[in-house]
């Protein structure tokens, strides 16, 4: 299984085994990573799975969709590399992915 | 439950399952006051999840009763409008003679611009700043409650705490804070004899007083450097500083109701729920870490806003039914949060439920509750402090409920703290 590292706002890292075909959000929630809420269950409808993706991974993770862009525009502390992790699907190519988290989901 | 409320519920169940399906009209305020709406939604979820009521005091409307269909409507703002001039976001159409434009009842792009002005005050960074004040105030309220004698939890705790919080957010004169409670009640009520206000004229007069009061605060703050309170933010915000007086009033009402009624009723609902499921409270008492799942679970179980309304602006199929442009569409959050296809044993409060955050109470999509994290924080602080003190709070009788299909809440809950 691909390994994904989630780094909390305070620097704490969590390395999890992610299921192929599921979302990065699901990998966090199913492994009890704190700081990823995923309130809507992966519908791109709440912006509570907000992460920052390192730029070198963008080619693999893809870029924001229109509805993701809209939801992120209401989130706090967004940056150019903000993504909703429910919109990134886990594949072998994501092995080693590192994402950072904001100070809270909103 | 006492005998009266059981009788009412049994009669409702009998009626809900025997009446012709086409006649079911869940938007009946009396049903909600009697807490008797449940069996009607139960039947609709089972037999007609997207249901058309042809005739009612609110005109014809669609009822969306299942979780997934509600999600589909809520996230499709291009087909389902919130615009106040089409009727707005509750089943009762906005009055054309006294419009209250507010960003919840707007569509993009105006909605997006105005929401973004308000949003920072309830973002995680600012909440950390507010937490200390909220805790201090919660502690003062809890420590000031009588011991060994009956009192009304709604008035002494739920209203007092949420009103204090609101006064803090607006930087509103503290001694006048109950005006906020009053304006919130007036804004959401339906005028009528014996009601919160007797006539629509009285309602509008009181809301104009509200506008006048806030206009004073606005004028003070627009001439001062920007500060972190909501009035200052609106007065200085690029997208809000040129609002018309009606727009200003509309957005104030939105923030007052949004920051008041909802949390208020979840504060009462949590205590009432624990009286119905005492073993769940014992589970929480034994393990305070369960508060993380308990708080969203209380908000789901209570569902403080029973519905949100949209108006279709294009023809759209939902759950196999054809909704036409112009139709009124009611998303019954109160029903979707009891949908057992998505939520196991939905009628029960379960403090250690799996995926407790997956509920409809805050809505989803671009209109999702902007203050949701603040609401959760207020509730968490109150329950943390109750648990810390191990207060033994006894619910003495059934609560009295609000006469509304929109605000699902309580006007009274008699309780006693055992010595």
Coordinates of C-alpha atoms in Angstrom, one line a residue:
Chain A
X1 CA 0.0 0.0 0.0
X2 CA 1.3 3.5 -0.8
X3 CA 2.5 5.5 2.2
X4 CA 1.2 9.0 2.8
X5 CA 2.6 11.4 5.4
X6 CA 0.2 13.9 7.0
X7 CA 2.0 16.7 8.9
X8 CA -0.1 18.6 11.5
X9 CA 0.1 22.3 11.9
X10 CA 2.2 21.8 15.0
X11 CA 4.7 19.6 13.1
X12 CA 3.5 16.2 14.2
X13 CA 3.8 13.7 11.4
X14 CA 1.6 10.7 10.8
X15 CA 2.6 8.1 8.2
X16 CA -0.3 5.9 7.1
X17 CA -0.9 3.1 4.6
X18 CA -3.4 4.3 2.1
X19 CA -5.9 2.1 0.3
X20 CA -5.6 2.3 -3.5
X21 CA -8.7 3.8 -5.1
X22 CA -9.9 5.5 -1.9
X23 CA -9.3 9.2 -1.3
X24 CA -6.4 10.8 0.6
X25 CA -9.1 12.2 3.1
X26 CA -10.3 8.6 3.7
X27 CA -6.7 7.4 4.4
X28 CA -6.4 10.1 7.1
X29 CA -9.9 9.6 8.6
X30 CA -9.6 5.7 8.6
X31 CA -6.3 5.9 10.4
X32 CA -7.4 8.5 12.9
X33 CA -5.1 11.2 11.8
X34 CA -6.2 14.3 13.8
X35 CA -6.9 17.5 11.9
X36 CA -8.7 16.0 8.9
X37 CA -12.4 16.0 9.5
X38 CA -14.1 15.1 6.2
X39 CA -17.5 16.1 7.5
X40 CA -19.3 15.5 4.2
X41 CA -17.8 12.1 3.6
X42 CA -16.0 13.0 0.4
X43 CA -18.6 15.0 -1.6
X44 CA -16.5 18.1 -2.0
X45 CA -19.2 19.9 0.0
X46 CA -17.6 21.1 3.3
X47 CA -13.9 21.9 2.9
X48 CA -12.9 20.2 6.2
X49 CA -10.2 18.0 4.7
X50 CA -8.1 20.9 3.6
X51 CA -4.4 20.1 3.0
X52 CA -1.3 21.7 1.4
X53 CA 0.3 19.6 -1.3
X54 CA 4.0 20.1 -1.9
X55 CA 4.4 21.6 -5.4
X56 CA 6.5 18.7 -6.7
X57 CA 3.6 16.4 -6.2
X58 CA 1.1 18.4 -8.2
X59 CA 1.7 16.6 -11.4
X60 CA 0.7 13.3 -9.7
X61 CA -2.2 14.6 -7.6
X62 CA -3.7 16.7 -10.3
X63 CA -5.1 20.2 -9.7
X64 CA -8.3 21.6 -8.2
X65 CA -11.6 21.0 -9.8
X66 CA -14.1 23.9 -10.2
X67 CA -16.3 22.8 -7.3
X68 CA -13.2 22.3 -5.2
X69 CA -12.0 25.7 -6.0
X70 CA -15.4 27.1 -4.9
X71 CA -15.4 25.3 -1.6
X72 CA -11.8 26.2 -0.9
X73 CA -12.6 29.8 -1.5
X74 CA -14.6 29.8 1.8
X75 CA -12.0 27.9 3.8
X76 CA -9.5 29.6 6.1
X77 CA -5.7 29.9 5.5
X78 CA -5.8 28.8 1.9
X79 CA -2.7 28.9 -0.3
X80 CA -1.8 28.3 -3.9
X81 CA -1.2 24.6 -3.1
X82 CA -4.4 24.1 -1.1
X83 CA -6.4 21.0 -2.0
X84 CA -9.4 19.1 -0.6
X85 CA -7.9 15.7 0.2
X86 CA -11.2 14.0 -0.6
X87 CA -10.6 15.0 -4.2
X88 CA -7.2 13.2 -4.5
X89 CA -7.5 9.5 -5.3
X90 CA -4.8 7.2 -3.9
X91 CA -2.7 5.3 -6.4
X92 CA 0.7 3.7 -6.4
X93 CA 2.1 6.9 -7.9
X94 CA 1.2 8.7 -4.6
X95 CA 3.6 6.5 -2.5
X96 CA 5.7 8.8 -0.4
X97 CA 3.3 11.8 -0.7
X98 CA 3.6 14.4 2.0
X99 CA 0.8 16.8 2.8
X100 CA 0.6 19.5 5.4
X101 CA -2.4 20.6 7.4
X102 CA -3.8 24.1 8.3
X103 CA -4.2 25.1 12.0
X104 CA -7.9 24.0 11.8
X105 CA -10.6 23.0 9.4
X106 CA -13.3 25.5 8.7
Chain B
X1 CA -41.5 10.9 28.3
X2 CA -44.7 11.7 30.1
X3 CA -48.1 10.3 29.2
X4 CA -49.3 13.3 27.3
X5 CA -46.4 13.4 24.8
X6 CA -46.6 9.6 24.3
X7 CA -50.3 9.9 23.5
X8 CA -49.7 12.7 21.0
X9 CA -46.9 10.7 19.4
X10 CA -49.0 7.5 19.2
X11 CA -51.9 9.4 17.6
X12 CA -49.5 11.0 15.1
X13 CA -48.0 7.6 14.2
X14 CA -51.5 6.2 13.7
X15 CA -52.4 9.1 11.5
X16 CA -49.1 9.2 9.6
X17 CA -49.3 5.6 8.5
X18 CA -53.1 5.6 7.7
X19 CA -53.6 8.8 5.8
X20 CA -53.4 8.9 2.0
X21 CA -49.8 9.5 1.0
X22 CA -50.6 12.4 -1.2
X23 CA -52.1 14.3 1.7
X24 CA -49.0 14.2 3.9
X25 CA -47.9 17.8 4.5
X26 CA -45.0 17.8 7.0
X27 CA -44.6 21.6 7.1
X28 CA -47.1 21.9 9.9
X29 CA -45.7 24.1 12.8
X30 CA -48.0 22.3 15.3
X31 CA -46.4 18.9 14.5
X32 CA -43.1 20.3 15.4
X33 CA -44.4 21.9 18.6
X34 CA -45.8 18.5 19.6
X35 CA -42.6 16.7 18.5
X36 CA -45.0 14.6 16.4
X37 CA -43.3 15.1 13.0
X38 CA -41.2 12.0 13.1
X39 CA -43.6 9.3 11.9
X40 CA -44.6 11.5 8.9
X41 CA -41.0 11.7 7.8
X42 CA -40.5 8.0 8.5
X43 CA -43.2 7.1 6.1
X44 CA -42.0 9.6 3.5
X45 CA -38.5 8.2 3.6
X46 CA -39.9 4.7 3.1
X47 CA -42.6 5.3 0.6
X48 CA -42.1 8.7 -1.1
X49 CA -38.7 10.2 -0.3
X50 CA -39.1 13.1 -2.7
X51 CA -42.7 14.1 -1.9
X52 CA -45.0 16.8 -3.4
X53 CA -47.5 18.6 -1.2
X54 CA -49.9 20.4 -3.6
X55 CA -51.5 22.7 -1.1
X56 CA -50.5 24.2 2.2
X57 CA -50.4 27.5 4.1
X58 CA -47.0 27.9 2.5
X59 CA -48.2 27.0 -1.0
X60 CA -47.1 23.9 -2.9
X61 CA -43.7 22.4 -2.0
X62 CA -41.4 19.4 -2.4
X63 CA -40.1 17.6 0.6
X64 CA -36.7 16.1 0.3
X65 CA -36.4 13.6 3.1
X66 CA -33.4 11.3 2.5
X67 CA -29.8 12.1 3.3
X68 CA -28.4 11.6 -0.2
X69 CA -31.1 13.5 -2.0
X70 CA -30.6 16.4 0.4
X71 CA -26.9 16.3 -0.2
X72 CA -27.6 16.4 -4.0
X73 CA -29.8 19.5 -3.7
X74 CA -27.6 21.3 -1.2
X75 CA -24.5 21.0 -3.3
X76 CA -26.3 22.0 -6.5
X77 CA -26.6 25.7 -6.1
X78 CA -26.7 26.2 -9.8
X79 CA -30.0 24.5 -10.1
X80 CA -31.4 25.4 -6.6
X81 CA -31.3 29.0 -5.7
X82 CA -31.3 30.6 -2.2
X83 CA -32.2 34.0 -3.6
X84 CA -34.4 36.1 -1.2
X85 CA -36.4 37.5 -4.1
X86 CA -37.4 34.0 -5.2
X87 CA -38.5 33.3 -1.6
X88 CA -35.2 32.8 0.3
X89 CA -34.1 29.9 2.5
X90 CA -37.1 29.0 4.6
X91 CA -40.5 27.6 3.6
X92 CA -42.3 30.9 4.4
X93 CA -41.5 33.2 1.5
X94 CA -39.7 36.4 2.3
X95 CA -42.2 39.3 2.5
X96 CA -42.0 41.6 -0.6
X97 CA -43.0 44.6 1.5
X98 CA -40.2 44.1 4.0
X99 CA -37.3 42.3 2.3
X100 CA -34.3 41.2 4.4
X101 CA -31.5 40.5 2.0
X102 CA -28.7 38.5 3.7
X103 CA -25.9 36.5 2.3
X104 CA -27.4 33.2 3.1
X105 CA -30.3 34.2 0.9
X106 CA -28.1 35.2 -2.1
X107 CA -26.5 33.3 -4.9
X108 CA -22.9 33.6 -6.2
X109 CA -21.2 36.0 -6.7
X110 CA -22.7 38.3 -4.1
X111 CA -23.1 35.5 -1.6
X112 CA -19.5 34.6 -1.9
X113 CA -18.2 38.1 -1.5
X114 CA -20.3 39.0 1.6
X115 CA -19.7 35.6 3.3
X116 CA -15.9 36.0 3.0
X117 CA -16.1 39.3 5.0
X118 CA -17.7 37.6 8.0
X119 CA -15.9 34.2 7.8
X120 CA -12.6 35.2 9.4
X121 CA -14.2 35.9 12.8
X122 CA -15.2 32.3 13.1
X123 CA -12.1 30.8 11.5
X124 CA -9.9 28.5 13.7
X125 CA -7.3 31.1 14.4
X126 CA -9.8 33.5 15.9
X127 CA -11.6 30.8 17.8
X128 CA -8.5 30.1 19.8
X129 CA -8.6 33.7 20.9
X130 CA -12.3 33.5 21.8
X131 CA -12.0 30.2 23.7
X132 CA -10.7 31.7 26.9
X133 CA -13.6 34.3 27.1
X134 CA -16.2 31.7 26.3
X135 CA -14.9 29.4 29.1
X136 CA -14.8 32.1 31.6
X137 CA -18.4 33.0 30.9
X138 CA -19.6 29.4 30.8
X139 CA -17.9 28.8 34.2
X140 CA -19.6 31.9 35.7
X141 CA -23.0 30.8 34.4
X142 CA -22.7 27.2 35.7
X143 CA -21.3 28.2 39.1
X144 CA -24.2 30.7 39.5
X145 CA -26.9 28.1 39.0
X146 CA -29.1 27.2 42.0
X147 CA -28.5 23.8 43.6
X148 CA -31.4 21.6 44.7
X149 CA -34.1 23.7 43.2
X150 CA -36.0 23.8 39.9
X151 CA -35.0 26.3 37.2
X152 CA -35.4 26.7 33.4
X153 CA -32.3 25.5 31.6
X154 CA -33.2 27.3 28.4
X155 CA -33.3 30.7 30.1
X156 CA -30.5 30.3 32.6
X157 CA -28.0 28.5 30.5
X158 CA -28.8 28.1 26.8
X159 CA -30.0 31.6 26.1
X160 CA -27.6 33.3 28.6
X161 CA -24.5 31.7 27.2
X162 CA -25.3 32.1 23.5
X163 CA -26.4 35.7 24.0
X164 CA -23.2 36.6 25.9
X165 CA -21.2 35.0 23.1
X166 CA -23.1 37.0 20.5
X167 CA -22.6 40.2 22.4
X168 CA -18.9 39.4 22.4
X169 CA -18.8 38.8 18.7
X170 CA -20.5 42.0 17.9
X171 CA -18.8 43.9 20.7
X172 CA -22.4 44.8 21.7
X173 CA -23.1 46.7 24.9
X174 CA -23.2 43.9 27.4
X175 CA -26.0 45.1 29.6
X176 CA -28.3 45.3 26.6
X177 CA -27.5 41.8 25.4
X178 CA -31.0 40.4 25.9
X179 CA -32.1 42.7 23.1
X180 CA -30.2 40.3 20.8
X181 CA -32.2 37.4 22.1
X182 CA -35.4 39.4 21.6
X183 CA -34.5 40.4 18.0
X184 CA -33.6 36.8 17.2
X185 CA -37.0 35.6 18.4
X186 CA -38.8 38.4 16.6
X187 CA -37.0 37.8 13.4
X188 CA -37.9 34.1 13.2
X189 CA -41.4 34.2 14.6
X190 CA -44.7 34.3 12.8
X191 CA -46.8 37.2 14.1
X192 CA -50.1 36.3 15.7
X193 CA -52.2 36.7 18.8
X194 CA -50.4 35.2 21.8
X195 CA -47.1 34.9 19.8
X196 CA -43.8 36.5 20.3
X197 CA -45.2 39.5 18.4
X198 CA -49.0 40.1 17.9
X199 CA -48.8 41.7 14.5
X200 CA -46.5 41.9 11.5
X201 CA -46.4 45.6 12.0
X202 CA -45.0 45.1 15.5
X203 CA -42.5 42.7 14.1
X204 CA -41.2 45.2 11.6
X205 CA -41.2 48.0 14.2
X206 CA -39.0 46.0 16.5
X207 CA -36.7 44.9 13.7
X208 CA -36.3 48.6 12.7
X209 CA -35.3 49.3 16.3
X210 CA -32.7 46.6 15.9
X211 CA -31.4 48.3 12.7
X212 CA -31.3 51.6 14.4
X213 CA -29.4 50.3 17.4
X214 CA -26.8 48.7 15.1
X215 CA -26.6 51.7 12.8
X216 CA -25.3 53.6 15.9
X217 CA -22.7 51.0 16.4
X218 CA -21.8 51.0 12.7
X219 CA -21.4 54.8 12.7
X220 CA -19.0 54.6 15.7
X221 CA -17.0 51.9 14.1
X222 CA -16.8 53.0 10.5
X223 CA -15.0 56.1 11.8
X224 CA -12.6 54.2 13.9
X225 CA -9.8 51.9 12.9
X226 CA -10.9 48.3 11.9
X227 CA -11.3 45.9 14.8
X228 CA -12.0 42.2 15.1
X229 CA -15.8 42.5 15.9
X230 CA -18.5 41.7 13.3
X231 CA -19.9 45.2 13.1
X232 CA -16.5 46.7 12.4
X233 CA -15.7 43.9 9.9
X234 CA -19.0 44.7 8.0
X235 CA -18.4 48.5 8.2
X236 CA -14.9 48.2 6.8
X237 CA -15.2 45.1 4.5
X238 CA -14.9 46.0 0.8
X239 CA -17.9 44.0 -0.2
X240 CA -20.1 45.0 2.7
X241 CA -19.3 48.7 3.5
X242 CA -21.7 50.0 0.9
X243 CA -24.6 47.8 1.9
X244 CA -28.1 49.3 1.8
X245 CA -29.8 49.7 5.2
X246 CA -32.0 46.7 4.5
X247 CA -29.0 44.6 3.5
X248 CA -27.3 45.6 6.7
X249 CA -30.3 44.6 8.7
X250 CA -30.7 41.4 6.8
X251 CA -27.1 40.3 7.4
X252 CA -27.4 41.3 11.1
X253 CA -30.5 39.2 11.5
X254 CA -28.7 36.3 9.8
X255 CA -25.8 36.6 12.2
X256 CA -28.0 37.0 15.3
X257 CA -30.2 34.1 14.4
X258 CA -27.4 32.0 13.2
X259 CA -25.3 32.6 16.2
X260 CA -28.1 32.3 18.7
X261 CA -31.0 30.1 18.1
X262 CA -29.0 27.2 16.8
X263 CA -26.4 26.8 19.5
X264 CA -29.1 27.7 22.1
X265 CA -31.2 24.7 21.1
X266 CA -28.3 22.3 20.8
X267 CA -27.3 23.2 24.3
X268 CA -30.8 22.4 25.6
X269 CA -31.2 19.4 23.2
X270 CA -28.0 17.8 24.5
X271 CA -29.2 17.9 28.1
X272 CA -32.6 16.6 27.1
X273 CA -31.1 13.8 25.0
X274 CA -29.0 12.6 27.9
X275 CA -32.2 12.4 30.0
X276 CA -33.6 10.1 27.3
X277 CA -30.4 8.0 27.0
X278 CA -28.9 8.1 30.5
X279 CA -26.5 5.2 29.8
X280 CA -24.9 7.3 27.1
X281 CA -24.2 10.0 29.6
X282 CA -22.6 7.5 31.9
X283 CA -20.4 6.4 29.1
X284 CA -19.3 9.9 28.5
X285 CA -18.9 10.5 32.3
X286 CA -16.5 7.6 32.4
X287 CA -14.5 8.8 29.4
X288 CA -14.4 12.5 28.7
X289 CA -12.4 12.0 25.5
X290 CA -15.7 10.9 24.0
X291 CA -16.7 14.6 23.8
X292 CA -15.0 14.7 20.4
X293 CA -17.8 12.5 19.0
X294 CA -20.5 13.5 21.5
X295 CA -20.7 17.2 20.3
X296 CA -21.4 16.5 16.6
X297 CA -23.7 13.7 17.7
X298 CA -25.7 16.1 19.8
X299 CA -25.9 18.5 16.9
X300 CA -27.1 15.7 14.6
X301 CA -29.6 14.4 17.1
X302 CA -31.1 17.9 17.8
X303 CA -30.9 19.2 14.2
X304 CA -31.6 22.8 15.4
X305 CA -32.7 24.0 12.0
X306 CA -35.3 21.5 10.7
X307 CA -35.0 22.6 7.1
X308 CA -33.5 24.8 4.5
X309 CA -35.4 25.8 1.4
X310 CA -34.3 26.4 -2.2
X311 CA -36.2 27.4 -5.3
X312 CA -35.5 25.5 -8.5
X313 CA -34.3 27.7 -11.3
X314 CA -34.0 25.0 -13.9
X315 CA -35.9 21.7 -14.3
X316 CA -34.0 19.0 -12.3
X317 CA -34.6 15.4 -11.4
X318 CA -34.1 14.5 -7.7
X319 CA -34.6 10.9 -6.4
X320 CA -36.6 10.0 -9.6
X321 CA -39.0 12.9 -9.4
X322 CA -39.1 15.8 -11.9
X323 CA -38.8 19.1 -10.1
X324 CA -39.7 22.1 -12.3
X325 CA -38.1 25.5 -12.5
X326 CA -39.9 27.8 -10.0
X327 CA -40.8 24.9 -7.6
X328 CA -40.2 25.3 -3.9
X329 CA -37.9 22.6 -2.5
X330 CA -37.6 21.9 1.2
X331 CA -34.5 20.0 2.4
X332 CA -35.7 18.4 5.6
X333 CA -32.4 18.1 7.5
X334 CA -34.4 16.8 10.5
X335 CA -35.4 13.8 8.4
X336 CA -32.1 13.2 6.6
X337 CA -30.4 13.1 10.0
X338 CA -32.7 10.1 10.8
X339 CA -32.1 8.3 7.6
X340 CA -31.0 4.8 8.6
X341 CA -29.5 4.1 5.2
X342 CA -26.7 6.5 6.2
X343 CA -26.9 6.6 10.0
X344 CA -27.3 3.5 12.1
X345 CA -29.9 3.6 14.8
X346 CA -30.5 7.2 14.0
X347 CA -33.2 7.9 16.6
X348 CA -30.7 7.2 19.4
X349 CA -28.0 9.5 20.8
X350 CA -24.8 7.4 20.6
X351 CA -21.8 9.2 22.1
X352 CA -19.2 7.0 20.5
X353 CA -20.8 6.8 17.1
X354 CA -18.6 6.0 14.1
X355 CA -18.3 9.0 11.8
X356 CA -20.4 11.3 14.0
X357 CA -19.4 14.4 11.9
X358 CA -21.3 13.1 8.9
X359 CA -24.6 14.8 9.5
X360 CA -26.7 17.5 7.8
X361 CA -27.3 20.0 10.6
X362 CA -24.8 22.5 9.2
X363 CA -25.9 21.9 5.6
X364 CA -23.4 21.2 2.8
X365 CA -22.0 23.2 -0.2
X366 CA -21.5 26.9 -0.4
X367 CA -24.1 27.8 2.2
X368 CA -22.7 25.4 4.8
X369 CA -22.9 27.0 8.3
X370 CA -20.1 29.5 8.6
X371 CA -20.1 29.4 12.4
X372 CA -20.1 25.6 12.8
X373 CA -16.7 25.5 14.6
X374 CA -17.7 28.2 17.0
X375 CA -21.0 26.4 17.8
X376 CA -19.0 23.1 18.4
X377 CA -16.6 25.0 20.6
X378 CA -19.3 26.6 22.7
X379 CA -21.0 23.2 23.3
X380 CA -17.7 21.4 24.0
X381 CA -16.7 24.0 26.6
X382 CA -20.1 23.8 28.4
X383 CA -20.0 20.0 28.6
X384 CA -16.3 20.0 29.6
X385 CA -17.2 22.2 32.5
X386 CA -20.3 20.2 33.5
X387 CA -18.2 17.0 33.4
X388 CA -15.4 18.6 35.4
X389 CA -17.8 19.6 38.1
X390 CA -19.7 16.3 37.7
X391 CA -23.0 18.2 37.9
X392 CA -25.9 15.8 38.4
X393 CA -28.6 17.6 36.4
X394 CA -32.1 16.1 36.5
X395 CA -34.6 16.9 33.8
X396 CA -37.9 17.3 35.7
X397 CA -40.4 17.3 32.8
X398 CA -40.8 17.3 29.1
X399 CA -39.6 20.5 27.4
X400 CA -41.9 22.9 25.6
X401 CA -41.0 23.3 22.0
X402 CA -41.0 26.1 19.5
X403 CA -44.0 26.5 17.1
X404 CA -42.0 26.5 13.9
X405 CA -41.1 24.3 11.0
X406 CA -37.8 26.0 10.7
X407 CA -36.3 26.6 14.2
X408 CA -36.4 23.2 15.9
X409 CA -36.0 24.1 19.5
X410 CA -37.2 24.6 23.0
X411 CA -38.8 27.4 24.9
X412 CA -38.5 25.8 28.3
X413 CA -36.8 22.8 30.0
X414 CA -37.3 22.5 33.8
X415 CA -34.3 20.9 35.5
X416 CA -32.8 20.6 39.0
X417 CA -29.1 20.1 39.9
X418 CA -29.0 17.5 42.7
X419 CA -27.0 18.6 45.7

